Amino acid sequence: MPTNKPTTHPMRFHHILLSLACCCAIVACEDTITTIGSSLDASSITITVDSTFTQASGQSVFTDSIIGRTTDPLLGNLSLQNYGTLGTGFLTQFMPTLNIDTAGVTAETLDSLILFLNYYNTDLLGDSLAPMVINIYRLDQTLSSPLYTNIDPNEYYNPDNLLASQAFGSSQEGYIDSSDEERPYKRISVKLPIELGREIFNEYKQNPDIFASPYSFATFFPGVYMDISYGNGRVINIKGVFMTMFYRSIDEEGESENLEYTYMGVTPEVRSINHFTLTPDATLQQNVNDGKIYVQSPIGYMPALHFPTGEIIARYREALDATDGHKIQNILNSLSFVIPAITDATGVLDPPSYLLFIRRSQVTEFFAEKKLPDNVNSFYAAYDKDTQSYKFSNLSPYILNVMDNGGATPDDEDIILFPVQVTSETTSTYYNTTTEITSITPYCALPSIVELDIANSKITINYTSMNSI
């Protein structure tokens, strides 16, 4: 996975990035360079690789809520040994259509309004045959902002405003077989009251301007709350939510035609949020009490680390201040942080695909402002299945930035590793192909868990020393 281009910052004289560093990086595994070009004194240049640091330490902290909108709701209930019991519902507003077909259509020729929830086979975790019941409620007020996953649905809906209750399972009607080439996904279909469809139709005819934006539309139809009222053993990551009207259009000759039209859908522009509850498994809680460190999603335990930023800076400055009768100038080339992961104890959950390295004090701001890793204050690493580890390949800009700001503070050593979803876009031209990270969001696609072996993590610093003769 490509990384973002690090943001550059002014640096003090002791770590000015000379073009020489590019040459040194080629032989970064050697202790001494014997030849490095005809115009340089090779005896004055040394490459140092040091990994003898006090290791990072930490603990698992429980996170019962995360911030952030989602267009891919997670629905269901799931209980797993060594994980816990997860329950999840979904509250959302809708993006309305700008135009509704009214030619030859009346409220009386509207046949049915269906809520469709689409997902792929890979977006289901648990027993696909377990029967479940989904309830759809009409919200009675618009969703506030910012949105957190510990939101109280009772503040936004009245249980008496039940629009529909639908049992579903993979053998039930309403599912599209995944082998269907035109629709390579499965679909949960929930029939909504036709009165709602007629209400929307009539509102469009009387006040079409309300349909111009999701915000004005929400004053008329605030949205829905979906939850699972019956069933356990499965969670589904829904990839598409929309309402479709099936109706008849009658022309001037009295001939009718059966048609369908999507009235509204869930898009990134609207407010929508999962409602998560999680009770950790007793064994997992005991392991945490015993000092084991976990990454759990979508909520749950996360690693809060003491990262030895101060010690790393001290070690680098010791080399900077070393003297053997010559002036020393150092160039910090790289700083890697590799964390081994221990196989999932549940036997069915994958590790989170990515972890975000960030100061714990900056987590809320990062997600609330939809920031991207800047490779100075925040970084991300992918899970490597082959090595079963996460590797932050170069944290040196973090260290240099801390040094430029006066040295390490407790805040600079209080790091959280947050499970995230990384979204990117690839652009191809005649000359090259580039990939750009477009969003980093809390990982909510499916439950995940992994134990991190922080005690055996490895921090490695690579720097170049040059003696001024």
GROMACS .gro file of C-alpha atoms in nm:
model
  469
    1MET     CA    1   0.000   0.000   0.000
    2PRO     CA    2   0.157   0.329  -0.102
    3THR     CA    3   0.216   0.587   0.167
    4ASN     CA    4   0.154   0.958   0.155
    5LYS     CA    5   0.441   1.187   0.075
    6PRO     CA    6   0.580   1.318   0.407
    7THR     CA    7   0.523   1.683   0.478
    8THR     CA    8   0.853   1.872   0.497
    9HIS     CA    9   0.942   2.101   0.787
   10PRO     CA   10   1.232   2.335   0.865
   11MET     CA   11   1.502   2.148   1.057
   12ARG     CA   12   1.788   2.261   1.278
   13PHE     CA   13   2.148   2.246   1.162
   14HIS     CA   14   2.217   1.907   1.320
   15HIS     CA   15   1.974   1.719   1.095
   16ILE     CA   16   1.977   1.916   0.771
   17LEU     CA   17   1.890   1.664   0.503
   18LEU     CA   18   2.192   1.673   0.276
   19SER     CA   19   2.183   1.508  -0.062
   20LEU     CA   20   2.452   1.281   0.078
   21ALA     CA   21   2.184   1.092   0.273
   22CYS     CA   22   2.046   0.953  -0.050
   23CYS     CA   23   2.381   0.793  -0.123
   24CYS     CA   24   2.417   0.663   0.230
   25ALA     CA   25   2.080   0.495   0.229
   26ILE     CA   26   2.201   0.257  -0.040
   27VAL     CA   27   2.448   0.104   0.204
   28ALA     CA   28   2.250   0.156   0.524
   29CYS     CA   29   2.321  -0.196   0.646
   30GLU     CA   30   2.698  -0.140   0.659
   31ASP     CA   31   2.875   0.006   0.958
   32THR     CA   32   3.140   0.194   0.761
   33ILE     CA   33   3.157   0.321   0.406
   34THR     CA   34   3.494   0.260   0.245
   35THR     CA   35   3.433   0.435  -0.086
   36ILE     CA   36   3.170   0.692  -0.160
   37GLY     CA   37   3.291   0.892  -0.456
   38SER     CA   38   3.612   1.054  -0.559
   39SER     CA   39   3.545   1.392  -0.400
   40LEU     CA   40   3.465   1.272  -0.045
   41ASP     CA   41   3.680   1.144   0.237
   42ALA     CA   42   3.519   0.804   0.301
   43SER     CA   43   3.677   0.770   0.645
   44SER     CA   44   3.467   1.061   0.769
   45ILE     CA   45   3.128   0.895   0.707
   46THR     CA   46   2.961   0.629   0.925
   47ILE     CA   47   2.624   0.459   0.892
   48THR     CA   48   2.479   0.351   1.228
   49VAL     CA   49   2.186   0.116   1.283
   50ASP     CA   50   2.078   0.103   1.646
   51SER     CA   51   1.793  -0.103   1.788
   52THR     CA   52   1.902  -0.127   2.153
   53PHE     CA   53   1.617   0.081   2.292
   54THR     CA   54   1.387   0.026   2.583
   55GLN     CA   55   1.089  -0.132   2.408
   56ALA     CA   56   0.752   0.033   2.383
   57SER     CA   57   0.518  -0.067   2.662
   58GLY     CA   58   0.148  -0.023   2.712
   59GLN     CA   59  -0.190  -0.150   2.811
   60SER     CA   60  -0.529  -0.228   2.661
   61VAL     CA   61  -0.779   0.055   2.713
   62PHE     CA   62  -1.150   0.002   2.653
   63THR     CA   63  -1.310   0.232   2.397
   64ASP     CA   64  -1.690   0.220   2.407
   65SER     CA   65  -1.750   0.477   2.134
   66ILE     CA   66  -1.590   0.614   1.820
   67ILE     CA   67  -1.671   0.920   1.611
   68GLY     CA   68  -1.755   0.920   1.246
   69ARG     CA   69  -2.028   0.883   0.988
   70THR     CA   70  -2.072   0.568   0.786
   71THR     CA   71  -2.252   0.479   0.465
   72ASP     CA   72  -2.194   0.106   0.524
   73PRO     CA   73  -2.401   0.014   0.830
   74LEU     CA   74  -2.311  -0.290   1.036
   75LEU     CA   75  -2.625  -0.480   1.139
   76GLY     CA   76  -2.665  -0.783   1.359
   77ASN     CA   77  -2.576  -0.952   1.685
   78LEU     CA   78  -2.274  -1.175   1.736
   79SER     CA   79  -2.124  -1.357   2.033
   80LEU     CA   80  -1.775  -1.510   2.011
   81GLN     CA   81  -1.551  -1.668   2.270
   82ASN     CA   82  -1.239  -1.458   2.338
   83TYR     CA   83  -1.411  -1.159   2.175
   84GLY     CA   84  -1.745  -1.081   2.338
   85THR     CA   85  -2.102  -0.997   2.245
   86LEU     CA   86  -2.152  -0.725   1.986
   87GLY     CA   87  -2.484  -0.563   1.902
   88THR     CA   88  -2.522  -0.307   1.629
   89GLY     CA   89  -2.799  -0.095   1.481
   90PHE     CA   90  -2.800   0.201   1.244
   91LEU     CA   91  -2.948   0.552   1.233
   92THR     CA   92  -2.948   0.744   0.908
   93GLN     CA   93  -3.090   1.032   0.709
   94PHE     CA   94  -3.137   1.003   0.331
   95MET     CA   95  -3.033   1.174   0.013
   96PRO     CA   96  -3.358   1.232  -0.180
   97THR     CA   97  -3.402   1.213  -0.554
   98LEU     CA   98  -3.424   1.551  -0.725
   99ASN     CA   99  -3.707   1.440  -0.950
  100ILE     CA  100  -4.002   1.205  -0.898
  101ASP     CA  101  -4.198   1.072  -1.194
  102THR     CA  102  -4.546   1.226  -1.180
  103ALA     CA  103  -4.653   1.187  -1.545
  104GLY     CA  104  -4.955   0.962  -1.546
  105VAL     CA  105  -4.893   0.881  -1.178
  106THR     CA  106  -5.116   0.949  -0.880
  107ALA     CA  107  -5.098   0.852  -0.517
  108GLU     CA  108  -5.348   0.577  -0.594
  109THR     CA  109  -5.127   0.417  -0.862
  110LEU     CA  110  -4.837   0.374  -0.621
  111ASP     CA  111  -4.812   0.001  -0.546
  112SER     CA  112  -4.536  -0.058  -0.291
  113LEU     CA  113  -4.236   0.105  -0.124
  114ILE     CA  114  -3.940  -0.126  -0.057
  115LEU     CA  115  -3.629  -0.064   0.153
  116PHE     CA  116  -3.332  -0.252   0.002
  117LEU     CA  117  -3.018  -0.344   0.194
  118ASN     CA  118  -2.745  -0.486  -0.032
  119TYR     CA  119  -2.431  -0.673   0.071
  120TYR     CA  120  -2.173  -0.914  -0.069
  121ASN     CA  121  -2.094  -1.263   0.063
  122THR     CA  122  -1.763  -1.136   0.199
  123ASP     CA  123  -1.949  -0.876   0.406
  124LEU     CA  124  -2.114  -1.134   0.633
  125LEU     CA  125  -1.964  -1.283   0.947
  126GLY     CA  126  -2.126  -1.567   1.140
  127ASP     CA  127  -2.406  -1.812   1.070
  128SER     CA  128  -2.570  -1.721   0.740
  129LEU     CA  129  -2.866  -1.949   0.817
  130ALA     CA  130  -2.953  -1.798   1.154
  131PRO     CA  131  -3.299  -1.637   1.136
  132MET     CA  132  -3.311  -1.271   1.233
  133VAL     CA  133  -3.572  -0.995   1.247
  134ILE     CA  134  -3.496  -0.640   1.143
  135ASN     CA  135  -3.710  -0.350   1.269
  136ILE     CA  136  -3.733  -0.018   1.086
  137TYR     CA  137  -3.844   0.289   1.282
  138ARG     CA  138  -3.911   0.640   1.158
  139LEU     CA  139  -3.700   0.907   1.328
  140ASP     CA  140  -3.893   1.196   1.478
  141GLN     CA  141  -3.603   1.442   1.475
  142THR     CA  142  -3.291   1.505   1.270
  143LEU     CA  143  -2.955   1.364   1.375
  144SER     CA  144  -2.723   1.606   1.552
  145SER     CA  145  -2.353   1.642   1.482
  146PRO     CA  146  -2.091   1.521   1.566
  147LEU     CA  147  -2.207   1.160   1.577
  148TYR     CA  148  -2.066   0.894   1.809
  149THR     CA  149  -2.138   0.522   1.809
  150ASN     CA  150  -2.263   0.527   2.169
  151ILE     CA  151  -2.554   0.741   2.046
  152ASP     CA  152  -2.880   0.680   2.231
  153PRO     CA  153  -3.141   0.589   1.965
  154ASN     CA  154  -3.420   0.662   2.213
  155GLU     CA  155  -3.345   1.032   2.175
  156TYR     CA  156  -3.434   1.019   1.806
  157TYR     CA  157  -3.726   0.780   1.765
  158ASN     CA  158  -4.050   0.666   1.924
  159PRO     CA  159  -4.102   0.287   1.944
  160ASP     CA  160  -4.460   0.351   1.833
  161ASN     CA  161  -4.329   0.476   1.495
  162LEU     CA  162  -4.249   0.126   1.367
  163LEU     CA  163  -4.250   0.132   0.987
  164ALA     CA  164  -4.180  -0.238   0.931
  165SER     CA  165  -4.057  -0.560   1.089
  166GLN     CA  166  -3.909  -0.824   0.858
  167ALA     CA  167  -3.766  -1.171   0.923
  168PHE     CA  168  -3.477  -1.264   0.697
  169GLY     CA  169  -3.224  -1.539   0.638
  170SER     CA  170  -3.021  -1.659   0.341
  171SER     CA  171  -3.290  -1.911   0.247
  172GLN     CA  172  -3.566  -1.649   0.268
  173GLU     CA  173  -3.732  -1.464  -0.015
  174GLY     CA  174  -3.587  -1.123  -0.085
  175TYR     CA  175  -3.233  -1.246  -0.145
  176ILE     CA  176  -3.059  -1.217  -0.479
  177ASP     CA  177  -2.830  -1.512  -0.540
  178SER     CA  178  -2.464  -1.405  -0.550
  179SER     CA  179  -2.416  -1.600  -0.875
  180ASP     CA  180  -2.649  -1.357  -1.055
  181GLU     CA  181  -2.415  -1.178  -1.298
  182GLU     CA  182  -2.628  -0.864  -1.310
  183ARG     CA  183  -2.653  -0.842  -0.931
  184PRO     CA  184  -2.349  -1.010  -0.773
  185TYR     CA  185  -2.474  -0.942  -0.422
  186LYS     CA  186  -2.742  -1.041  -0.175
  187ARG     CA  187  -3.031  -0.819  -0.082
  188ILE     CA  188  -3.255  -0.784   0.220
  189SER     CA  189  -3.594  -0.646   0.111
  190VAL     CA  190  -3.821  -0.479   0.366
  191LYS     CA  191  -4.170  -0.369   0.260
  192LEU     CA  192  -4.258  -0.029   0.402
  193PRO     CA  193  -4.612   0.114   0.440
  194ILE     CA  194  -4.750   0.243   0.112
  195GLU     CA  195  -4.881   0.539   0.312
  196LEU     CA  196  -4.519   0.653   0.354
  197GLY     CA  197  -4.466   0.633  -0.021
  198ARG     CA  198  -4.778   0.839  -0.085
  199GLU     CA  199  -4.673   1.092   0.176
  200ILE     CA  200  -4.339   1.139   0.000
  201PHE     CA  201  -4.505   1.156  -0.343
  202ASN     CA  202  -4.756   1.419  -0.229
  203GLU     CA  203  -4.486   1.624  -0.056
  204TYR     CA  204  -4.285   1.632  -0.378
  205LYS     CA  205  -4.581   1.759  -0.575
  206GLN     CA  206  -4.652   2.032  -0.319
  207ASN     CA  207  -4.298   2.128  -0.211
  208PRO     CA  208  -4.037   2.004  -0.463
  209ASP     CA  209  -3.775   2.245  -0.325
  210ILE     CA  210  -3.753   2.032  -0.009
  211PHE     CA  211  -3.595   1.760  -0.224
  212ALA     CA  212  -3.311   1.988  -0.333
  213SER     CA  213  -3.080   1.887  -0.046
  214PRO     CA  214  -3.061   1.620   0.225
  215TYR     CA  215  -3.078   1.891   0.493
  216SER     CA  216  -3.408   2.037   0.378
  217PHE     CA  217  -3.544   1.689   0.312
  218ALA     CA  218  -3.458   1.585   0.669
  219THR     CA  219  -3.698   1.849   0.802
  220PHE     CA  220  -3.976   1.653   0.632
  221PHE     CA  221  -3.841   1.298   0.672
  222PRO     CA  222  -3.565   1.285   0.941
  223GLY     CA  223  -3.464   0.928   0.856
  224VAL     CA  224  -3.486   0.579   1.005
  225TYR     CA  225  -3.343   0.365   1.282
  226MET     CA  226  -3.273   0.001   1.201
  227ASP     CA  227  -3.200  -0.265   1.458
  228ILE     CA  228  -3.219  -0.640   1.506
  229SER     CA  229  -3.499  -0.733   1.747
  230TYR     CA  230  -3.452  -1.110   1.722
  231GLY     CA  231  -3.165  -1.343   1.640
  232ASN     CA  232  -2.796  -1.382   1.720
  233GLY     CA  233  -2.491  -1.520   1.548
  234ARG     CA  234  -2.445  -1.293   1.246
  235VAL     CA  235  -2.340  -0.941   1.152
  236ILE     CA  236  -2.365  -0.795   0.802
  237ASN     CA  237  -2.181  -0.498   0.657
  238ILE     CA  238  -2.442  -0.336   0.434
  239LYS     CA  239  -2.301  -0.179   0.116
  240GLY     CA  240  -2.611  -0.007  -0.014
  241VAL     CA  241  -2.929   0.134   0.145
  242PHE     CA  242  -3.209   0.280  -0.065
  243MET     CA  243  -3.587   0.304  -0.097
  244THR     CA  244  -3.756   0.218  -0.425
  245MET     CA  245  -4.116   0.289  -0.523
  246PHE     CA  246  -4.299   0.042  -0.748
  247TYR     CA  247  -4.591   0.206  -0.929
  248ARG     CA  248  -4.811   0.219  -1.237
  249SER     CA  249  -4.805   0.500  -1.492
  250ILE     CA  250  -5.124   0.541  -1.695
  251ASP     CA  251  -5.108   0.721  -2.031
  252GLU     CA  252  -5.385   0.919  -2.203
  253GLU     CA  253  -5.521   0.606  -2.372
  254GLY     CA  254  -5.560   0.437  -2.035
  255GLU     CA  255  -5.270   0.197  -2.091
  256SER     CA  256  -5.070   0.128  -1.776
  257GLU     CA  257  -4.701   0.045  -1.736
  258ASN     CA  258  -4.536  -0.101  -1.429
  259LEU     CA  259  -4.232   0.101  -1.327
  260GLU     CA  260  -3.993   0.150  -1.036
  261TYR     CA  261  -3.809   0.457  -0.913
  262THR     CA  262  -3.556   0.508  -0.635
  263TYR     CA  263  -3.689   0.777  -0.403
  264MET     CA  264  -3.390   0.807  -0.170
  265GLY     CA  265  -3.062   0.646  -0.061
  266VAL     CA  266  -2.783   0.665   0.194
  267THR     CA  267  -2.482   0.856   0.060
  268PRO     CA  268  -2.166   1.011   0.214
  269GLU     CA  269  -2.337   1.351   0.221
  270VAL     CA  270  -2.600   1.254   0.480
  271ARG     CA  271  -2.567   1.199   0.853
  272SER     CA  272  -2.559   0.833   0.944
  273ILE     CA  273  -2.408   0.640   1.233
  274ASN     CA  274  -2.385   0.289   1.373
  275HIS     CA  275  -2.502   0.229   1.727
  276PHE     CA  276  -2.261  -0.021   1.888
  277THR     CA  277  -2.276  -0.209   2.217
  278LEU     CA  278  -2.006  -0.454   2.324
  279THR     CA  279  -1.964  -0.674   2.627
  280PRO     CA  280  -1.611  -0.822   2.620
  281ASP     CA  281  -1.572  -1.194   2.677
  282ALA     CA  282  -1.470  -1.291   3.033
  283THR     CA  283  -1.153  -1.464   2.910
  284LEU     CA  284  -1.056  -1.158   2.712
  285GLN     CA  285  -1.109  -0.935   3.014
  286GLN     CA  286  -0.891  -1.163   3.225
  287ASN     CA  287  -0.616  -1.157   2.963
  288VAL     CA  288  -0.629  -0.778   2.964
  289ASN     CA  289  -0.606  -0.778   3.343
  290ASP     CA  290  -0.299  -1.000   3.307
  291GLY     CA  291  -0.132  -0.738   3.088
  292LYS     CA  292  -0.200  -0.864   2.737
  293ILE     CA  293  -0.254  -0.599   2.472
  294TYR     CA  294  -0.529  -0.621   2.208
  295VAL     CA  295  -0.667  -0.433   1.911
  296GLN     CA  296  -1.042  -0.488   1.885
  297SER     CA  297  -1.300  -0.339   1.649
  298PRO     CA  298  -1.538  -0.178   1.583
  299ILE     CA  299  -1.517  -0.078   1.950
  300GLY     CA  300  -1.348  -0.248   2.243
  301TYR     CA  301  -0.988  -0.276   2.359
  302MET     CA  302  -0.717  -0.073   2.191
  303PRO     CA  303  -0.343  -0.039   2.264
  304ALA     CA  304  -0.236   0.271   2.454
  305LEU     CA  305   0.143   0.270   2.430
  306HIS     CA  306   0.427   0.442   2.606
  307PHE     CA  307   0.649   0.507   2.304
  308PRO     CA  308   1.010   0.587   2.408
  309THR     CA  309   1.028   0.912   2.216
  310GLY     CA  310   1.250   1.077   2.478
  311GLU     CA  311   1.498   0.790   2.483
  312ILE     CA  312   1.518   0.782   2.104
  313ILE     CA  313   1.596   1.156   2.099
  314ALA     CA  314   1.851   1.116   2.379
  315ARG     CA  315   2.027   0.835   2.191
  316TYR     CA  316   2.039   1.042   1.874
  317ARG     CA  317   2.173   1.345   2.061
  318GLU     CA  318   2.441   1.134   2.229
  319ALA     CA  319   2.569   1.045   1.886
  320LEU     CA  320   2.538   1.409   1.783
  321ASP     CA  321   2.743   1.525   2.080
  322ALA     CA  322   3.006   1.251   2.054
  323THR     CA  323   3.356   1.380   1.991
  324ASP     CA  324   3.689   1.234   1.896
  325GLY     CA  325   3.849   1.563   1.814
  326HIS     CA  326   3.623   1.630   1.517
  327LYS     CA  327   3.292   1.802   1.471
  328ILE     CA  328   3.004   1.553   1.425
  329GLN     CA  329   2.709   1.616   1.195
  330ASN     CA  330   2.427   1.359   1.193
  331ILE     CA  331   2.150   1.284   0.946
  332LEU     CA  332   1.856   1.079   1.075
  333ASN     CA  333   1.772   0.847   0.787
  334SER     CA  334   1.488   0.634   0.920
  335LEU     CA  335   1.315   0.499   1.228
  336SER     CA  336   1.109   0.181   1.204
  337PHE     CA  337   0.868   0.027   1.454
  338VAL     CA  338   0.773  -0.338   1.402
  339ILE     CA  339   0.504  -0.501   1.618
  340PRO     CA  340   0.450  -0.879   1.606
  341ALA     CA  341   0.088  -0.994   1.612
  342ILE     CA  342  -0.042  -1.312   1.775
  343THR     CA  343  -0.296  -1.528   1.593
  344ASP     CA  344  -0.660  -1.455   1.673
  345ALA     CA  345  -0.782  -1.665   1.965
  346THR     CA  346  -1.141  -1.675   1.833
  347GLY     CA  347  -1.035  -1.867   1.522
  348VAL     CA  348  -1.270  -1.672   1.292
  349LEU     CA  349  -1.179  -1.303   1.315
  350ASP     CA  350  -0.909  -1.134   1.109
  351PRO     CA  351  -0.669  -0.874   1.245
  352PRO     CA  352  -0.755  -0.515   1.151
  353SER     CA  353  -0.611  -0.441   0.806
  354TYR     CA  354  -0.448  -0.115   0.919
  355LEU     CA  355  -0.339   0.057   1.239
  356LEU     CA  356  -0.304   0.432   1.286
  357PHE     CA  357  -0.011   0.558   1.498
  358ILE     CA  358  -0.117   0.884   1.662
  359ARG     CA  359  -0.096   1.071   1.992
  360ARG     CA  360  -0.390   0.970   2.209
  361SER     CA  361  -0.476   1.337   2.261
  362GLN     CA  362  -0.525   1.388   1.887
  363VAL     CA  363  -0.753   1.093   1.801
  364THR     CA  364  -1.088   1.273   1.828
  365GLU     CA  365  -0.968   1.575   1.630
  366PHE     CA  366  -0.819   1.351   1.359
  367PHE     CA  367  -1.145   1.171   1.285
  368ALA     CA  368  -1.377   1.466   1.351
  369GLU     CA  369  -1.190   1.680   1.097
  370LYS     CA  370  -1.151   1.388   0.853
  371LYS     CA  371  -0.775   1.427   0.844
  372LEU     CA  372  -0.530   1.210   0.653
  373PRO     CA  373  -0.199   1.080   0.791
  374ASP     CA  374   0.060   1.353   0.738
  375ASN     CA  375   0.360   1.127   0.811
  376VAL     CA  376   0.471   1.375   1.075
  377ASN     CA  377   0.214   1.345   1.353
  378SER     CA  378   0.019   1.045   1.227
  379PHE     CA  379   0.115   0.732   1.034
  380TYR     CA  380  -0.050   0.409   0.926
  381ALA     CA  381   0.076   0.055   0.881
  382ALA     CA  382  -0.078  -0.244   0.706
  383TYR     CA  383  -0.101  -0.591   0.856
  384ASP     CA  384   0.151  -0.824   0.690
  385LYS     CA  385   0.012  -1.179   0.677
  386ASP     CA  386   0.349  -1.328   0.587
  387THR     CA  387   0.535  -1.187   0.887
  388GLN     CA  388   0.224  -1.157   1.107
  389SER     CA  389   0.320  -0.808   1.208
  390TYR     CA  390   0.255  -0.439   1.161
  391LYS     CA  391   0.550  -0.227   1.046
  392PHE     CA  392   0.566   0.152   1.067
  393SER     CA  393   0.853   0.187   0.826
  394ASN     CA  394   0.967   0.542   0.895
  395LEU     CA  395   0.872   0.742   1.203
  396SER     CA  396   1.181   0.967   1.179
  397PRO     CA  397   0.973   1.278   1.084
  398TYR     CA  398   0.784   1.230   1.409
  399ILE     CA  399   1.107   1.235   1.610
  400LEU     CA  400   1.252   1.531   1.421
  401ASN     CA  401   0.931   1.729   1.466
  402VAL     CA  402   0.931   1.662   1.841
  403MET     CA  403   1.294   1.779   1.857
  404ASP     CA  404   1.209   2.094   1.664
  405ASN     CA  405   0.936   2.168   1.918
  406GLY     CA  406   1.166   2.155   2.219
  407GLY     CA  407   1.189   1.785   2.298
  408ALA     CA  408   0.965   1.506   2.415
  409THR     CA  409   0.670   1.574   2.643
  410PRO     CA  410   0.446   1.309   2.807
  411ASP     CA  411   0.196   1.375   2.527
  412ASP     CA  412   0.458   1.278   2.267
  413GLU     CA  413   0.502   0.938   2.434
  414ASP     CA  414   0.131   0.865   2.486
  415ILE     CA  415   0.046   0.685   2.160
  416ILE     CA  416  -0.261   0.489   2.060
  417LEU     CA  417  -0.275   0.234   1.779
  418PHE     CA  418  -0.620   0.276   1.629
  419PRO     CA  419  -0.776   0.025   1.385
  420VAL     CA  420  -0.869   0.208   1.065
  421GLN     CA  421  -1.007   0.163   0.717
  422VAL     CA  422  -0.790   0.312   0.441
  423THR     CA  423  -0.956   0.425   0.119
  424SER     CA  424  -0.752   0.520  -0.185
  425GLU     CA  425  -0.793   0.620  -0.548
  426THR     CA  426  -0.562   0.518  -0.830
  427THR     CA  427  -0.507   0.748  -1.126
  428SER     CA  428  -0.337   0.629  -1.443
  429THR     CA  429  -0.183   0.844  -1.715
  430TYR     CA  430   0.026   0.765  -2.018
  431TYR     CA  431   0.340   0.817  -1.811
  432ASN     CA  432   0.266   0.668  -1.470
  433THR     CA  433   0.014   0.542  -1.217
  434THR     CA  434  -0.035   0.712  -0.882
  435THR     CA  435  -0.237   0.610  -0.579
  436GLU     CA  436  -0.370   0.869  -0.338
  437ILE     CA  437  -0.516   0.808   0.006
  438THR     CA  438  -0.860   0.970   0.012
  439SER     CA  439  -0.986   0.884   0.360
  440ILE     CA  440  -0.892   0.724   0.689
  441THR     CA  441  -1.188   0.621   0.905
  442PRO     CA  442  -1.235   0.402   1.214
  443TYR     CA  443  -1.258   0.038   1.108
  444CYS     CA  444  -1.624  -0.065   1.132
  445ALA     CA  445  -1.662  -0.305   0.839
  446LEU     CA  446  -1.666  -0.626   1.046
  447PRO     CA  447  -1.558  -0.729   1.396
  448SER     CA  448  -1.184  -0.794   1.429
  449ILE     CA  449  -0.935  -0.866   1.703
  450VAL     CA  450  -0.564  -0.935   1.737
  451GLU     CA  451  -0.318  -0.954   2.024
  452LEU     CA  452  -0.003  -0.744   1.988
  453ASP     CA  453   0.329  -0.871   2.122
  454ILE     CA  454   0.452  -0.533   2.236
  455ALA     CA  455   0.724  -0.689   2.454
  456ASN     CA  456   0.894  -0.818   2.139
  457SER     CA  457   0.835  -0.512   1.925
  458LYS     CA  458   1.145  -0.362   1.768
  459ILE     CA  459   1.242   0.002   1.723
  460THR     CA  460   1.533   0.058   1.487
  461ILE     CA  461   1.704   0.392   1.421
  462ASN     CA  462   1.928   0.446   1.119
  463TYR     CA  463   2.143   0.757   1.099
  464THR     CA  464   2.450   0.885   0.919
  465SER     CA  465   2.742   1.054   1.098
  466MET     CA  466   2.988   1.273   0.910
  467ASN     CA  467   3.304   1.407   1.065
  468SER     CA  468   3.410   1.754   0.956
  469ILE     CA  469   3.785   1.717   0.909
   0.00000   0.00000   0.00000
